[in-house]
Amino acid sequence: MKIITLNIQGGFKINQVCQETKEKFAPLDLLCLQEVCESQEITNHAQQIAESLGRNYASKSFLPIDFKVKSMGNAFVFNKKSLNLLDSHGFTLPGPILNFPWKILNHQLKLTCDRLCFTGLFQTKKGLKIRVSNVHLDSAGGTPTRKRQIKFILKILATFEKTRLEFILGDFNTFNLTNKSFSELNLIQKKGFKDLTKNIPWTASPSNPDPAWKESYFLMRSLKPFSFLFRKKMDYIFGKGKIINPQSLAISFNSTDHQAIVIEFNI
């Protein structure tokens, strides 16, 4: 089975995202997306990706963030030949906890994040149920904010039906101003999840700034030649249950500032 997580950076290069996804991943079982958009003028990005992959693919989105000109959120694209989507739930997470340095940075750059968790219950054709929680956590506020958000997610997940396999994955935005330790991730591991991406050193860099970022675009563009100096590991896949022979890798995309994280395993 092949599961992928990818932040498509608001889909401002959605046609290229569709092309790269098809070239680099097809066939795939499940693609978990962050920063998916939709409006009266914009066809749902997840729907576009599913259609580009072919008639065997479908999508399900949770887009509660209202940016006035468009809605944004998380989504699943799944292969109907291998998976059925039985149920899904979307949640908006608590906002950031900002100390003085974060208040200054947040004011200067207008840092925003979806602050979402989109959980899907899937079933394979052999009847195996798999729960996948597709998250987009906050960078603003650092570890204290993300601890608050992860605790919120874990509390909700504890109320759901238990499954033999479970994944928590997505863009965790693990960025701190000073502390390089991300103790918030330990909260997930204490619940029996294993980090399946330990071998991946980084997943994001300011290499592909979006002109829509009016407050920070020129700063980000000036950093582009030095983007390799600012590489961060922000995307993770955590798994729980009998995951046989898991293999993970990061694949570069020219259409977003994140790498795609791929996990392949046997069931």
PDB file of C-alpha atoms in Angstrom:
ATOM      1  CA  MET A   1       0.000   0.000   0.000  1.00  0.00           C
ATOM      2  CA  LYS A   2       1.200   3.506  -0.825  1.00  0.00           C
ATOM      3  CA  ILE A   3       0.187   6.508   1.324  1.00  0.00           C
ATOM      4  CA  ILE A   4       1.444  10.032   0.640  1.00  0.00           C
ATOM      5  CA  THR A   5       1.230  13.373   2.429  1.00  0.00           C
ATOM      6  CA  LEU A   6       1.797  16.638   0.566  1.00  0.00           C
ATOM      7  CA  ASN A   7       1.242  20.327   1.320  1.00  0.00           C
ATOM      8  CA  ILE A   8       0.362  21.821  -2.083  1.00  0.00           C
ATOM      9  CA  GLN A   9       1.006  25.400  -0.907  1.00  0.00           C
ATOM     10  CA  GLY A  10      -2.433  26.747  -1.697  1.00  0.00           C
ATOM     11  CA  GLY A  11      -2.342  25.118  -5.119  1.00  0.00           C
ATOM     12  CA  PHE A  12      -1.057  28.226  -6.868  1.00  0.00           C
ATOM     13  CA  LYS A  13       0.644  25.850  -9.324  1.00  0.00           C
ATOM     14  CA  ILE A  14      -2.157  23.281  -9.332  1.00  0.00           C
ATOM     15  CA  ASN A  15      -1.715  22.191 -12.961  1.00  0.00           C
ATOM     16  CA  GLN A  16       1.924  21.377 -12.250  1.00  0.00           C
ATOM     17  CA  VAL A  17       0.928  19.613  -9.004  1.00  0.00           C
ATOM     18  CA  CYS A  18      -1.451  17.391 -11.000  1.00  0.00           C
ATOM     19  CA  GLN A  19       1.232  16.588 -13.557  1.00  0.00           C
ATOM     20  CA  GLU A  20       3.935  15.839 -10.988  1.00  0.00           C
ATOM     21  CA  THR A  21       1.579  13.712  -8.878  1.00  0.00           C
ATOM     22  CA  LYS A  22       0.671  11.554 -11.854  1.00  0.00           C
ATOM     23  CA  GLU A  23       4.265  11.221 -13.058  1.00  0.00           C
ATOM     24  CA  LYS A  24       5.836  10.483  -9.665  1.00  0.00           C
ATOM     25  CA  PHE A  25       3.204   8.501  -7.752  1.00  0.00           C
ATOM     26  CA  ALA A  26       0.605   6.817  -9.936  1.00  0.00           C
ATOM     27  CA  PRO A  27      -0.731   4.359  -9.104  1.00  0.00           C
ATOM     28  CA  LEU A  28      -1.243   5.290  -5.454  1.00  0.00           C
ATOM     29  CA  ASP A  29      -3.695   4.273  -2.752  1.00  0.00           C
ATOM     30  CA  LEU A  30      -4.116   7.403  -0.644  1.00  0.00           C
ATOM     31  CA  LEU A  31      -2.910  10.982  -1.049  1.00  0.00           C
ATOM     32  CA  CYS A  32      -3.352  13.297   1.954  1.00  0.00           C
ATOM     33  CA  LEU A  33      -3.273  16.977   1.026  1.00  0.00           C
ATOM     34  CA  GLN A  34      -2.932  20.209   2.971  1.00  0.00           C
ATOM     35  CA  GLU A  35      -3.718  23.756   1.745  1.00  0.00           C
ATOM     36  CA  VAL A  36      -6.350  22.624  -0.728  1.00  0.00           C
ATOM     37  CA  CYS A  37      -8.451  25.509  -2.078  1.00  0.00           C
ATOM     38  CA  GLU A  38     -11.829  26.023  -3.704  1.00  0.00           C
ATOM     39  CA  SER A  39     -13.903  29.026  -4.802  1.00  0.00           C
ATOM     40  CA  GLN A  40     -16.436  30.053  -7.424  1.00  0.00           C
ATOM     41  CA  GLU A  41     -13.504  30.553  -9.794  1.00  0.00           C
ATOM     42  CA  ILE A  42     -11.275  27.704  -8.539  1.00  0.00           C
ATOM     43  CA  THR A  43     -12.233  24.063  -9.001  1.00  0.00           C
ATOM     44  CA  ASN A  44     -11.496  22.092  -5.838  1.00  0.00           C
ATOM     45  CA  HIS A  45      -7.791  21.211  -6.012  1.00  0.00           C
ATOM     46  CA  ALA A  46      -8.248  17.687  -4.648  1.00  0.00           C
ATOM     47  CA  GLN A  47     -10.931  17.058  -7.244  1.00  0.00           C
ATOM     48  CA  GLN A  48      -8.576  18.274  -9.981  1.00  0.00           C
ATOM     49  CA  ILE A  49      -5.824  15.938  -8.794  1.00  0.00           C
ATOM     50  CA  ALA A  50      -8.224  12.983  -8.597  1.00  0.00           C
ATOM     51  CA  GLU A  51      -9.489  13.651 -12.120  1.00  0.00           C
ATOM     52  CA  SER A  52      -5.939  13.928 -13.453  1.00  0.00           C
ATOM     53  CA  LEU A  53      -5.124  10.488 -11.986  1.00  0.00           C
ATOM     54  CA  GLY A  54      -8.055   8.860 -13.760  1.00  0.00           C
ATOM     55  CA  ARG A  55     -11.549   7.523 -13.224  1.00  0.00           C
ATOM     56  CA  ASN A  56     -10.483   5.127 -10.447  1.00  0.00           C
ATOM     57  CA  TYR A  57      -9.769   8.033  -8.084  1.00  0.00           C
ATOM     58  CA  ALA A  58     -12.080  10.082  -5.879  1.00  0.00           C
ATOM     59  CA  SER A  59     -11.607  12.912  -3.388  1.00  0.00           C
ATOM     60  CA  LYS A  60     -13.070  14.139  -0.114  1.00  0.00           C
ATOM     61  CA  SER A  61     -12.326  17.604   1.275  1.00  0.00           C
ATOM     62  CA  PHE A  62     -12.687  19.564   4.503  1.00  0.00           C
ATOM     63  CA  LEU A  63     -12.308  23.278   3.677  1.00  0.00           C
ATOM     64  CA  PRO A  64     -13.547  25.370   6.634  1.00  0.00           C
ATOM     65  CA  ILE A  65     -10.981  28.177   6.442  1.00  0.00           C
ATOM     66  CA  ASP A  66     -12.539  31.251   4.822  1.00  0.00           C
ATOM     67  CA  PHE A  67     -10.067  33.579   3.114  1.00  0.00           C
ATOM     68  CA  LYS A  68     -12.959  35.600   1.580  1.00  0.00           C
ATOM     69  CA  VAL A  69     -11.777  34.913  -1.981  1.00  0.00           C
ATOM     70  CA  LYS A  70     -11.465  31.156  -1.412  1.00  0.00           C
ATOM     71  CA  SER A  71     -11.906  28.347   1.099  1.00  0.00           C
ATOM     72  CA  MET A  72      -8.930  26.282   2.244  1.00  0.00           C
ATOM     73  CA  GLY A  73      -8.322  23.070   4.150  1.00  0.00           C
ATOM     74  CA  ASN A  74      -7.270  19.431   3.975  1.00  0.00           C
ATOM     75  CA  ALA A  75      -8.341  16.648   1.638  1.00  0.00           C
ATOM     76  CA  PHE A  76      -7.986  12.994   0.693  1.00  0.00           C
ATOM     77  CA  VAL A  77      -7.535  11.591  -2.807  1.00  0.00           C
ATOM     78  CA  PHE A  78      -7.983   7.815  -2.815  1.00  0.00           C
ATOM     79  CA  ASN A  79      -7.956   4.898  -5.215  1.00  0.00           C
ATOM     80  CA  LYS A  80     -11.438   3.373  -5.339  1.00  0.00           C
ATOM     81  CA  LYS A  81      -9.973   0.057  -6.516  1.00  0.00           C
ATOM     82  CA  SER A  82      -8.098  -0.420  -3.244  1.00  0.00           C
ATOM     83  CA  LEU A  83      -9.942   1.704  -0.653  1.00  0.00           C
ATOM     84  CA  ASN A  84     -13.464   2.649   0.341  1.00  0.00           C
ATOM     85  CA  LEU A  85     -14.026   5.777   2.426  1.00  0.00           C
ATOM     86  CA  LEU A  86     -16.470   4.733   5.156  1.00  0.00           C
ATOM     87  CA  ASP A  87     -16.595   7.948   7.164  1.00  0.00           C
ATOM     88  CA  SER A  88     -14.807  11.263   7.699  1.00  0.00           C
ATOM     89  CA  HIS A  89     -14.726  14.023  10.314  1.00  0.00           C
ATOM     90  CA  GLY A  90     -13.098  17.443  10.197  1.00  0.00           C
ATOM     91  CA  PHE A  91     -12.011  19.564  13.168  1.00  0.00           C
ATOM     92  CA  THR A  92     -10.686  23.084  13.568  1.00  0.00           C
ATOM     93  CA  LEU A  93      -7.900  23.125  16.160  1.00  0.00           C
ATOM     94  CA  PRO A  94      -7.238  25.633  18.983  1.00  0.00           C
ATOM     95  CA  GLY A  95      -5.320  28.740  17.941  1.00  0.00           C
ATOM     96  CA  PRO A  96      -1.739  29.751  18.772  1.00  0.00           C
ATOM     97  CA  ILE A  97      -0.188  30.556  22.126  1.00  0.00           C
ATOM     98  CA  LEU A  98       2.048  33.583  21.466  1.00  0.00           C
ATOM     99  CA  ASN A  99       4.787  34.900  23.742  1.00  0.00           C
ATOM    100  CA  PHE A 100       6.365  38.311  23.022  1.00  0.00           C
ATOM    101  CA  PRO A 101       8.878  37.200  20.307  1.00  0.00           C
ATOM    102  CA  TRP A 102       6.149  35.252  18.517  1.00  0.00           C
ATOM    103  CA  LYS A 103       3.793  38.248  18.693  1.00  0.00           C
ATOM    104  CA  ILE A 104       6.427  40.389  16.965  1.00  0.00           C
ATOM    105  CA  LEU A 105       7.123  37.792  14.260  1.00  0.00           C
ATOM    106  CA  ASN A 106       3.444  37.076  13.747  1.00  0.00           C
ATOM    107  CA  HIS A 107       2.736  40.802  13.359  1.00  0.00           C
ATOM    108  CA  GLN A 108       5.527  41.238  10.794  1.00  0.00           C
ATOM    109  CA  LEU A 109       4.822  38.192   8.628  1.00  0.00           C
ATOM    110  CA  LYS A 110       1.107  37.595   9.303  1.00  0.00           C
ATOM    111  CA  LEU A 111       1.764  33.893   9.933  1.00  0.00           C
ATOM    112  CA  THR A 112      -1.316  31.813   9.293  1.00  0.00           C
ATOM    113  CA  CYS A 113      -2.048  28.129   9.247  1.00  0.00           C
ATOM    114  CA  ASP A 114      -5.074  25.976   8.589  1.00  0.00           C
ATOM    115  CA  ARG A 115      -5.065  24.521  12.137  1.00  0.00           C
ATOM    116  CA  LEU A 116      -7.013  21.494  11.000  1.00  0.00           C
ATOM    117  CA  CYS A 117      -7.421  17.768  11.424  1.00  0.00           C
ATOM    118  CA  PHE A 118      -9.337  15.777   8.799  1.00  0.00           C
ATOM    119  CA  THR A 119      -9.866  12.159   9.823  1.00  0.00           C
ATOM    120  CA  GLY A 120     -10.938   9.444   7.415  1.00  0.00           C
ATOM    121  CA  LEU A 121     -11.956   5.846   8.087  1.00  0.00           C
ATOM    122  CA  PHE A 122     -10.990   3.695   5.103  1.00  0.00           C
ATOM    123  CA  GLN A 123     -11.512   0.023   4.356  1.00  0.00           C
ATOM    124  CA  THR A 124      -9.484  -2.143   1.986  1.00  0.00           C
ATOM    125  CA  LYS A 125     -11.169  -4.574  -0.392  1.00  0.00           C
ATOM    126  CA  LYS A 126     -10.172  -7.358   2.027  1.00  0.00           C
ATOM    127  CA  GLY A 127     -12.048  -5.665   4.863  1.00  0.00           C
ATOM    128  CA  LEU A 128      -9.124  -4.121   6.779  1.00  0.00           C
ATOM    129  CA  LYS A 129     -10.088  -0.802   8.373  1.00  0.00           C
ATOM    130  CA  ILE A 130      -7.519   1.996   8.434  1.00  0.00           C
ATOM    131  CA  ARG A 131      -7.952   5.352  10.161  1.00  0.00           C
ATOM    132  CA  VAL A 132      -5.925   8.243   8.753  1.00  0.00           C
ATOM    133  CA  SER A 133      -5.766  11.669  10.420  1.00  0.00           C
ATOM    134  CA  ASN A 134      -4.519  14.347   8.037  1.00  0.00           C
ATOM    135  CA  VAL A 135      -3.297  17.328  10.084  1.00  0.00           C
ATOM    136  CA  HIS A 136      -2.027  20.840   9.493  1.00  0.00           C
ATOM    137  CA  LEU A 137      -0.669  22.273  12.724  1.00  0.00           C
ATOM    138  CA  ASP A 138       0.471  25.790  13.580  1.00  0.00           C
ATOM    139  CA  SER A 139       3.937  27.292  13.289  1.00  0.00           C
ATOM    140  CA  ALA A 140       3.014  30.426  15.260  1.00  0.00           C
ATOM    141  CA  GLY A 141       3.662  29.920  18.954  1.00  0.00           C
ATOM    142  CA  GLY A 142       6.016  26.990  18.483  1.00  0.00           C
ATOM    143  CA  THR A 143       5.910  23.841  20.599  1.00  0.00           C
ATOM    144  CA  PRO A 144       3.363  25.087  23.219  1.00  0.00           C
ATOM    145  CA  THR A 145       0.801  25.721  20.476  1.00  0.00           C
ATOM    146  CA  ARG A 146       1.346  22.374  18.788  1.00  0.00           C
ATOM    147  CA  LYS A 147       1.177  20.505  22.116  1.00  0.00           C
ATOM    148  CA  ARG A 148      -2.221  22.060  22.681  1.00  0.00           C
ATOM    149  CA  GLN A 149      -3.366  21.077  19.189  1.00  0.00           C
ATOM    150  CA  ILE A 150      -2.038  17.510  19.354  1.00  0.00           C
ATOM    151  CA  LYS A 151      -3.697  16.933  22.743  1.00  0.00           C
ATOM    152  CA  PHE A 152      -6.952  18.144  21.187  1.00  0.00           C
ATOM    153  CA  ILE A 153      -6.562  15.697  18.280  1.00  0.00           C
ATOM    154  CA  LEU A 154      -5.664  12.720  20.480  1.00  0.00           C
ATOM    155  CA  LYS A 155      -8.627  13.372  22.765  1.00  0.00           C
ATOM    156  CA  ILE A 156     -11.012  13.236  19.801  1.00  0.00           C
ATOM    157  CA  LEU A 157      -9.368  10.179  18.241  1.00  0.00           C
ATOM    158  CA  ALA A 158      -9.797   8.305  21.530  1.00  0.00           C
ATOM    159  CA  THR A 159     -13.574   8.484  21.041  1.00  0.00           C
ATOM    160  CA  PHE A 160     -13.524   6.799  17.621  1.00  0.00           C
ATOM    161  CA  GLU A 161     -13.743   3.141  16.663  1.00  0.00           C
ATOM    162  CA  LYS A 162     -10.406   1.375  17.085  1.00  0.00           C
ATOM    163  CA  THR A 163      -8.793   0.062  13.907  1.00  0.00           C
ATOM    164  CA  ARG A 164      -5.971  -2.392  13.233  1.00  0.00           C
ATOM    165  CA  LEU A 165      -3.973   0.288  11.442  1.00  0.00           C
ATOM    166  CA  GLU A 166      -3.922   3.995  12.227  1.00  0.00           C
ATOM    167  CA  PHE A 167      -1.905   6.916  10.881  1.00  0.00           C
ATOM    168  CA  ILE A 168      -1.434  10.523  11.949  1.00  0.00           C
ATOM    169  CA  LEU A 169       0.322  12.459   9.217  1.00  0.00           C
ATOM    170  CA  GLY A 170       0.617  15.797   7.458  1.00  0.00           C
ATOM    171  CA  ASP A 171       2.256  19.176   7.912  1.00  0.00           C
ATOM    172  CA  PHE A 172       3.174  19.551  11.590  1.00  0.00           C
ATOM    173  CA  ASN A 173       4.924  22.912  11.033  1.00  0.00           C
ATOM    174  CA  THR A 174       7.652  21.969  13.511  1.00  0.00           C
ATOM    175  CA  PHE A 175       9.414  25.306  13.787  1.00  0.00           C
ATOM    176  CA  ASN A 176      10.648  27.037  16.953  1.00  0.00           C
ATOM    177  CA  LEU A 177      12.437  30.351  17.344  1.00  0.00           C
ATOM    178  CA  THR A 178      15.101  28.927  19.682  1.00  0.00           C
ATOM    179  CA  ASN A 179      14.497  25.399  20.949  1.00  0.00           C
ATOM    180  CA  LYS A 180      15.312  22.763  18.316  1.00  0.00           C
ATOM    181  CA  SER A 181      13.580  19.994  20.240  1.00  0.00           C
ATOM    182  CA  PHE A 182       9.986  19.199  19.332  1.00  0.00           C
ATOM    183  CA  SER A 183       8.596  17.517  22.437  1.00  0.00           C
ATOM    184  CA  GLU A 184       5.055  17.811  21.062  1.00  0.00           C
ATOM    185  CA  LEU A 185       5.779  14.814  18.829  1.00  0.00           C
ATOM    186  CA  ASN A 186       6.389  12.687  21.930  1.00  0.00           C
ATOM    187  CA  LEU A 187       2.687  13.022  22.768  1.00  0.00           C
ATOM    188  CA  ILE A 188       1.866  11.015  19.643  1.00  0.00           C
ATOM    189  CA  GLN A 189       4.547   8.406  20.256  1.00  0.00           C
ATOM    190  CA  LYS A 190       3.341   7.886  23.838  1.00  0.00           C
ATOM    191  CA  LYS A 191       0.051   6.684  22.327  1.00  0.00           C
ATOM    192  CA  GLY A 192       1.853   3.843  20.557  1.00  0.00           C
ATOM    193  CA  PHE A 193       2.557   5.533  17.229  1.00  0.00           C
ATOM    194  CA  LYS A 194       5.950   5.149  15.553  1.00  0.00           C
ATOM    195  CA  ASP A 195       7.660   7.822  13.491  1.00  0.00           C
ATOM    196  CA  LEU A 196       7.902   6.203  10.049  1.00  0.00           C
ATOM    197  CA  THR A 197       9.908   9.115   8.630  1.00  0.00           C
ATOM    198  CA  LYS A 198      12.999   9.040  10.870  1.00  0.00           C
ATOM    199  CA  ASN A 199      15.215   8.552   7.823  1.00  0.00           C
ATOM    200  CA  ILE A 200      14.023  11.801   6.207  1.00  0.00           C
ATOM    201  CA  PRO A 201      16.150  14.822   7.279  1.00  0.00           C
ATOM    202  CA  TRP A 202      14.042  17.676   5.864  1.00  0.00           C
ATOM    203  CA  THR A 203      10.752  18.229   4.063  1.00  0.00           C
ATOM    204  CA  ALA A 204      10.284  21.972   3.479  1.00  0.00           C
ATOM    205  CA  SER A 205      12.247  25.081   2.497  1.00  0.00           C
ATOM    206  CA  PRO A 206      11.415  28.649   1.333  1.00  0.00           C
ATOM    207  CA  SER A 207      12.249  27.696  -2.253  1.00  0.00           C
ATOM    208  CA  ASN A 208       8.944  28.398  -3.956  1.00  0.00           C
ATOM    209  CA  PRO A 209       7.285  31.578  -2.589  1.00  0.00           C
ATOM    210  CA  ASP A 210       3.683  32.251  -3.536  1.00  0.00           C
ATOM    211  CA  PRO A 211       2.974  35.814  -4.820  1.00  0.00           C
ATOM    212  CA  ALA A 212      -0.296  35.703  -2.863  1.00  0.00           C
ATOM    213  CA  TRP A 213       1.741  36.034   0.347  1.00  0.00           C
ATOM    214  CA  LYS A 214       1.638  39.823   0.115  1.00  0.00           C
ATOM    215  CA  GLU A 215       3.177  40.541   3.527  1.00  0.00           C
ATOM    216  CA  SER A 216       6.100  38.122   3.238  1.00  0.00           C
ATOM    217  CA  TYR A 217       6.527  37.445  -0.494  1.00  0.00           C
ATOM    218  CA  PHE A 218       9.455  39.804  -1.110  1.00  0.00           C
ATOM    219  CA  LEU A 219      11.303  38.547   1.962  1.00  0.00           C
ATOM    220  CA  MET A 220      10.722  34.933   0.934  1.00  0.00           C
ATOM    221  CA  ARG A 221      11.804  35.644  -2.637  1.00  0.00           C
ATOM    222  CA  SER A 222      15.042  37.213  -1.402  1.00  0.00           C
ATOM    223  CA  LEU A 223      15.729  34.043   0.609  1.00  0.00           C
ATOM    224  CA  LYS A 224      15.131  31.719  -2.340  1.00  0.00           C
ATOM    225  CA  PRO A 225      18.819  31.499  -3.458  1.00  0.00           C
ATOM    226  CA  PHE A 226      19.695  30.487   0.111  1.00  0.00           C
ATOM    227  CA  SER A 227      16.714  28.205   0.673  1.00  0.00           C
ATOM    228  CA  PHE A 228      18.966  25.183   1.247  1.00  0.00           C
ATOM    229  CA  LEU A 229      20.142  26.870   4.459  1.00  0.00           C
ATOM    230  CA  PHE A 230      16.582  27.013   5.802  1.00  0.00           C
ATOM    231  CA  ARG A 231      15.477  23.448   5.198  1.00  0.00           C
ATOM    232  CA  LYS A 232      13.248  22.114   7.964  1.00  0.00           C
ATOM    233  CA  LYS A 233      11.553  18.834   8.708  1.00  0.00           C
ATOM    234  CA  MET A 234       7.904  19.791   9.047  1.00  0.00           C
ATOM    235  CA  ASP A 235       6.057  16.824   7.554  1.00  0.00           C
ATOM    236  CA  TYR A 236       5.709  13.449   9.272  1.00  0.00           C
ATOM    237  CA  ILE A 237       3.925  10.124   9.070  1.00  0.00           C
ATOM    238  CA  PHE A 238       3.221   8.323  12.357  1.00  0.00           C
ATOM    239  CA  GLY A 239       1.824   4.794  12.233  1.00  0.00           C
ATOM    240  CA  LYS A 240       0.264   2.398  14.733  1.00  0.00           C
ATOM    241  CA  GLY A 241      -0.491  -1.300  14.341  1.00  0.00           C
ATOM    242  CA  LYS A 242       1.024  -4.100  12.292  1.00  0.00           C
ATOM    243  CA  ILE A 243       2.679  -2.154   9.466  1.00  0.00           C
ATOM    244  CA  ILE A 244       4.756  -4.694   7.539  1.00  0.00           C
ATOM    245  CA  ASN A 245       8.037  -3.678   5.874  1.00  0.00           C
ATOM    246  CA  PRO A 246       7.439   0.094   5.865  1.00  0.00           C
ATOM    247  CA  GLN A 247       9.625   2.072   3.466  1.00  0.00           C
ATOM    248  CA  SER A 248       9.540   5.870   3.473  1.00  0.00           C
ATOM    249  CA  LEU A 249      11.097   8.503   1.261  1.00  0.00           C
ATOM    250  CA  ALA A 250      10.815  12.192   0.404  1.00  0.00           C
ATOM    251  CA  ILE A 251      10.208  13.241  -3.187  1.00  0.00           C
ATOM    252  CA  SER A 252      10.889  16.796  -4.382  1.00  0.00           C
ATOM    253  CA  PHE A 253       8.121  18.781  -6.056  1.00  0.00           C
ATOM    254  CA  ASN A 254       8.741  21.857  -8.213  1.00  0.00           C
ATOM    255  CA  SER A 255       5.181  23.063  -7.637  1.00  0.00           C
ATOM    256  CA  THR A 256       5.267  23.545  -3.851  1.00  0.00           C
ATOM    257  CA  ASP A 257       7.654  24.438  -1.023  1.00  0.00           C
ATOM    258  CA  HIS A 258       7.207  21.003   0.586  1.00  0.00           C
ATOM    259  CA  GLN A 259       8.498  17.612  -0.392  1.00  0.00           C
ATOM    260  CA  ALA A 260       6.003  14.785  -0.711  1.00  0.00           C
ATOM    261  CA  ILE A 261       6.431  12.114   1.974  1.00  0.00           C
ATOM    262  CA  VAL A 262       5.691   8.577   0.807  1.00  0.00           C
ATOM    263  CA  ILE A 263       5.220   5.453   2.896  1.00  0.00           C
ATOM    264  CA  GLU A 264       4.895   2.043   1.254  1.00  0.00           C
ATOM    265  CA  PHE A 265       4.128  -1.082   3.272  1.00  0.00           C
ATOM    266  CA  ASN A 266       2.500  -4.497   3.132  1.00  0.00           C
ATOM    267  CA  ILE A 267      -0.788  -5.405   4.788  1.00  0.00           C
TER     268      ILE A 267
END
